[in-house]
PDB file of C-alpha atoms in Angstrom:
ATOM      1  CA  MET A   1      19.776 -10.259  -3.121  1.00 66.00           C
ATOM      2  CA  GLU A   2      15.896 -10.242  -1.885  1.00 85.00           C
ATOM      3  CA  ASN A   3      12.840  -8.052  -3.215  1.00 91.00           C
ATOM      4  CA  LEU A   4      11.217  -5.308  -1.783  1.00 94.00           C
ATOM      5  CA  TYR A   5       8.273  -3.274  -2.747  1.00 96.00           C
ATOM      6  CA  ARG A   6       6.983   0.151  -2.343  1.00 95.00           C
ATOM      7  CA  VAL A   7       3.408   0.190  -2.497  1.00 96.00           C
ATOM      8  CA  ARG A   8       1.216   3.294  -2.632  1.00 95.00           C
ATOM      9  CA  PHE A   9      -2.284   3.207  -2.231  1.00 94.00           C
ATOM     10  CA  TYR A  10      -5.111   4.835  -0.962  1.00 90.00           C
ATOM     11  CA  SER A  11      -7.441   4.040   1.989  1.00 88.00           C
ATOM     12  CA  GLN A  12      -9.670   6.594   4.055  1.00 84.00           C
ATOM     13  CA  ASP A  13      -8.813  10.032   2.634  1.00 84.00           C
ATOM     14  CA  LYS A  14      -4.949   9.048   2.491  1.00 89.00           C
ATOM     15  CA  ILE A  15      -2.755   7.778   0.630  1.00 91.00           C
ATOM     16  CA  TYR A  16      -0.288   5.505   2.177  1.00 92.00           C
ATOM     17  CA  GLU A  17       2.551   4.399   1.695  1.00 93.00           C
ATOM     18  CA  VAL A  18       4.522   0.757   2.305  1.00 93.00           C
ATOM     19  CA  TYR A  19       7.329  -1.568   1.770  1.00 94.00           C
ATOM     20  CA  ALA A  20       6.444  -5.687   1.610  1.00 94.00           C
ATOM     21  CA  LYS A  21       8.940  -8.178   1.364  1.00 94.00           C
ATOM     22  CA  ASP A  22       6.468 -10.265  -0.818  1.00 94.00           C
ATOM     23  CA  VAL A  23       3.849  -8.450  -3.158  1.00 95.00           C
ATOM     24  CA  LEU A  24       0.777 -11.012  -4.812  1.00 94.00           C
ATOM     25  CA  GLN A  25      -2.270 -10.758  -6.712  1.00 93.00           C
ATOM     26  CA  GLY A  26      -5.348 -12.059  -4.524  1.00 87.00           C
ATOM     27  CA  GLU A  27      -7.221 -15.059  -4.820  1.00 89.00           C
ATOM     28  CA  LEU A  28      -9.755 -13.027  -5.041  1.00 86.00           C
ATOM     29  CA  TYR A  29     -10.337 -10.886  -7.736  1.00 88.00           C
ATOM     30  CA  GLY A  30      -9.651  -7.467  -7.905  1.00 90.00           C
ATOM     31  CA  PHE A  31      -7.273  -7.510  -4.902  1.00 94.00           C
ATOM     32  CA  VAL A  32      -3.555  -7.312  -4.361  1.00 95.00           C
ATOM     33  CA  VAL A  33      -1.930  -8.951  -1.234  1.00 96.00           C
ATOM     34  CA  LEU A  34       1.264  -8.208   0.674  1.00 95.00           C
ATOM     35  CA  SER A  35       3.035  -9.302   2.860  1.00 93.00           C
ATOM     36  CA  GLU A  36       5.972  -8.781   4.956  1.00 91.00           C
ATOM     37  CA  LEU A  37       5.706  -5.555   5.612  1.00 90.00           C
ATOM     38  CA  VAL A  38       8.883  -3.885   6.302  1.00 88.00           C
ATOM     39  CA  PHE A  39       9.320  -0.643   9.052  1.00 82.00           C
ATOM     40  CA  ASP A  40      12.492   0.835  10.972  1.00 74.00           C
ATOM     41  CA  ASN A  41      12.793  -0.697  13.882  1.00 66.00           C
ATOM     42  CA  ASN A  42      16.182   0.925  15.014  1.00 62.00           C
ATOM     43  CA  THR A  43      17.029   2.319  18.430  1.00 55.00           C
ATOM     44  CA  THR A  44      17.725   6.352  17.264  1.00 56.00           C
ATOM     45  CA  LEU A  45      16.278   9.702  19.106  1.00 54.00           C
ATOM     46  CA  VAL A  46      14.830  10.420  15.983  1.00 59.00           C
ATOM     47  CA  VAL A  47      11.364   9.312  15.014  1.00 62.00           C
ATOM     48  CA  ASP A  48       9.381   9.239  12.431  1.00 68.00           C
ATOM     49  CA  PRO A  49       5.858   9.967  14.530  1.00 78.00           C
ATOM     50  CA  SER A  50       3.639   8.569  10.659  1.00 74.00           C
ATOM     51  CA  GLU A  51       6.165   5.304  10.604  1.00 80.00           C
ATOM     52  CA  GLU A  52       5.058   4.775  13.787  1.00 82.00           C
ATOM     53  CA  LYS A  53       1.569   5.165  13.314  1.00 85.00           C
ATOM     54  CA  LEU A  54       2.196   2.297  10.296  1.00 86.00           C
ATOM     55  CA  LYS A  55       4.206   0.088  12.546  1.00 86.00           C
ATOM     56  CA  SER A  56       1.385   0.147  15.134  1.00 86.00           C
ATOM     57  CA  GLU A  57      -1.631   0.016  13.395  1.00 86.00           C
ATOM     58  CA  PHE A  58       0.137  -3.206  11.618  1.00 87.00           C
ATOM     59  CA  SER A  59       1.330  -4.171  14.466  1.00 87.00           C
ATOM     60  CA  GLY A  60       1.001  -8.400  14.051  1.00 88.00           C
ATOM     61  CA  VAL A  61      -0.780  -8.079  10.870  1.00 89.00           C
ATOM     62  CA  THR A  62       0.277 -10.795   9.205  1.00 89.00           C
ATOM     63  CA  GLN A  63      -0.635  -9.663   5.348  1.00 92.00           C
ATOM     64  CA  THR A  64      -3.468  -6.764   4.047  1.00 93.00           C
ATOM     65  CA  ILE A  65      -4.659  -6.855   1.138  1.00 95.00           C
ATOM     66  CA  ILE A  66      -5.924  -4.083  -0.981  1.00 94.00           C
ATOM     67  CA  PRO A  67      -7.978  -3.581  -3.282  1.00 93.00           C
ATOM     68  CA  MET A  68      -6.657  -3.478  -6.775  1.00 92.00           C
ATOM     69  CA  HIS A  69      -8.037   0.534  -7.685  1.00 90.00           C
ATOM     70  CA  SER A  70      -7.128   1.231  -3.666  1.00 92.00           C
ATOM     71  CA  ILE A  71      -3.530   0.835  -5.770  1.00 94.00           C
ATOM     72  CA  ILE A  72      -1.594   4.330  -7.118  1.00 93.00           C
ATOM     73  CA  ARG A  73       1.801   2.123  -8.145  1.00 94.00           C
ATOM     74  CA  ILE A  74       3.772  -0.285  -6.731  1.00 96.00           C
ATOM     75  CA  ASP A  75       7.760   0.169  -7.991  1.00 95.00           C
ATOM     76  CA  GLU A  76      10.760  -2.808  -6.754  1.00 95.00           C
ATOM     77  CA  VAL A  77      13.198  -0.490  -4.678  1.00 94.00           C
ATOM     78  CA  GLU A  78      16.596  -1.317  -4.267  1.00 91.00           C
ATOM     79  CA  LYS A  79      16.847  -0.078  -0.739  1.00 89.00           C
ATOM     80  CA  ARG A  80      13.459   0.638   2.093  1.00 88.00           C
ATOM     81  CA  GLY A  81      11.977   4.269   2.089  1.00 86.00           C
ATOM     82  CA  THR A  82      10.776   5.322   5.004  1.00 85.00           C
ATOM     83  CA  ALA A  83       7.130   4.302   5.349  1.00 87.00           C
ATOM     84  CA  LYS A  84       4.341   6.708   5.785  1.00 88.00           C
ATOM     85  CA  ILE A  85       0.921   8.102   5.920  1.00 88.00           C
ATOM     86  CA  THR A  86       0.252  11.504   3.706  1.00 87.00           C
ATOM     87  CA  ASP A  87      -2.983  13.311   3.491  1.00 85.00           C
ATOM     88  CA  ILE A  88      -4.146  13.881   0.093  1.00 81.00           C
ATOM     89  CA  GLN A  89      -4.359  17.051  -1.189  1.00 74.00           C
ATOM     90  CA  GLY A  90      -6.572  19.371  -2.960  1.00 66.00           C
ATOM     91  CA  ASN A  91      -9.751  19.282  -3.119  1.00 63.00           C
ATOM     92  CA  VAL A  92      -9.410  16.074  -4.986  1.00 58.00           C
ATOM     93  CA  THR A  93     -11.166  12.845  -3.712  1.00 56.00           C
ATOM     94  CA  GLN A  94     -10.597   8.592  -5.112  1.00 55.00           C
ATOM     95  CA  PHE A  95     -13.568   8.027  -7.518  1.00 58.00           C
ATOM     96  CA  PRO A  96     -14.310   4.643  -7.335  1.00 59.00           C
ATOM     97  CA  SER A  97     -14.441   2.706 -10.518  1.00 58.00           C
ATOM     98  CA  PRO A  98     -15.282  -0.666 -11.413  1.00 56.00           C
ATOM     99  CA  ILE A  99     -13.432  -3.969 -12.213  1.00 56.00           C
ATOM    100  CA  TYR A 100     -15.445  -5.233 -14.501  1.00 57.00           C
ATOM    101  CA  THR A 101     -18.042  -3.973 -16.235  1.00 58.00           C
ATOM    102  CA  PRO A 102     -19.370  -6.127 -19.044  1.00 62.00           C
ATOM    103  CA  GLY A 103     -20.989  -5.656 -22.606  1.00 65.00           C
ATOM    104  CA  LYS A 104     -24.252  -4.502 -23.225  1.00 63.00           C
ATOM    105  CA  SER A 105     -25.415  -8.031 -24.765  1.00 59.00           C
ATOM    106  CA  ASP A 106     -28.316  -8.480 -27.468  1.00 56.00           C
ATOM    107  CA  SER A 107     -30.525 -10.385 -26.232  1.00 53.00           C
TER     108      SER A 107
END
């Protein structure tokens, strides 16, 4: 069975939920690499506009690199759900926090 991951992350005041076959630590410190994004390829009468927007946004993308502090959650799942973009609810905005904070030296 092939691994499949649901990844939720912040981007431009929205929460993205995408599905990827590979999730790796990036070569650059503090980044996560998503590759082989999975979208619904079935031709149905009912089309989810949110997933269509994601499919269009990531069209031709072989991998996307996301800052670690933007990741909300990564889950390994058994089957793919609907990829979507949702607005952040309320007045709370993500506050960027440093990944590495060196200690003070006594010198």
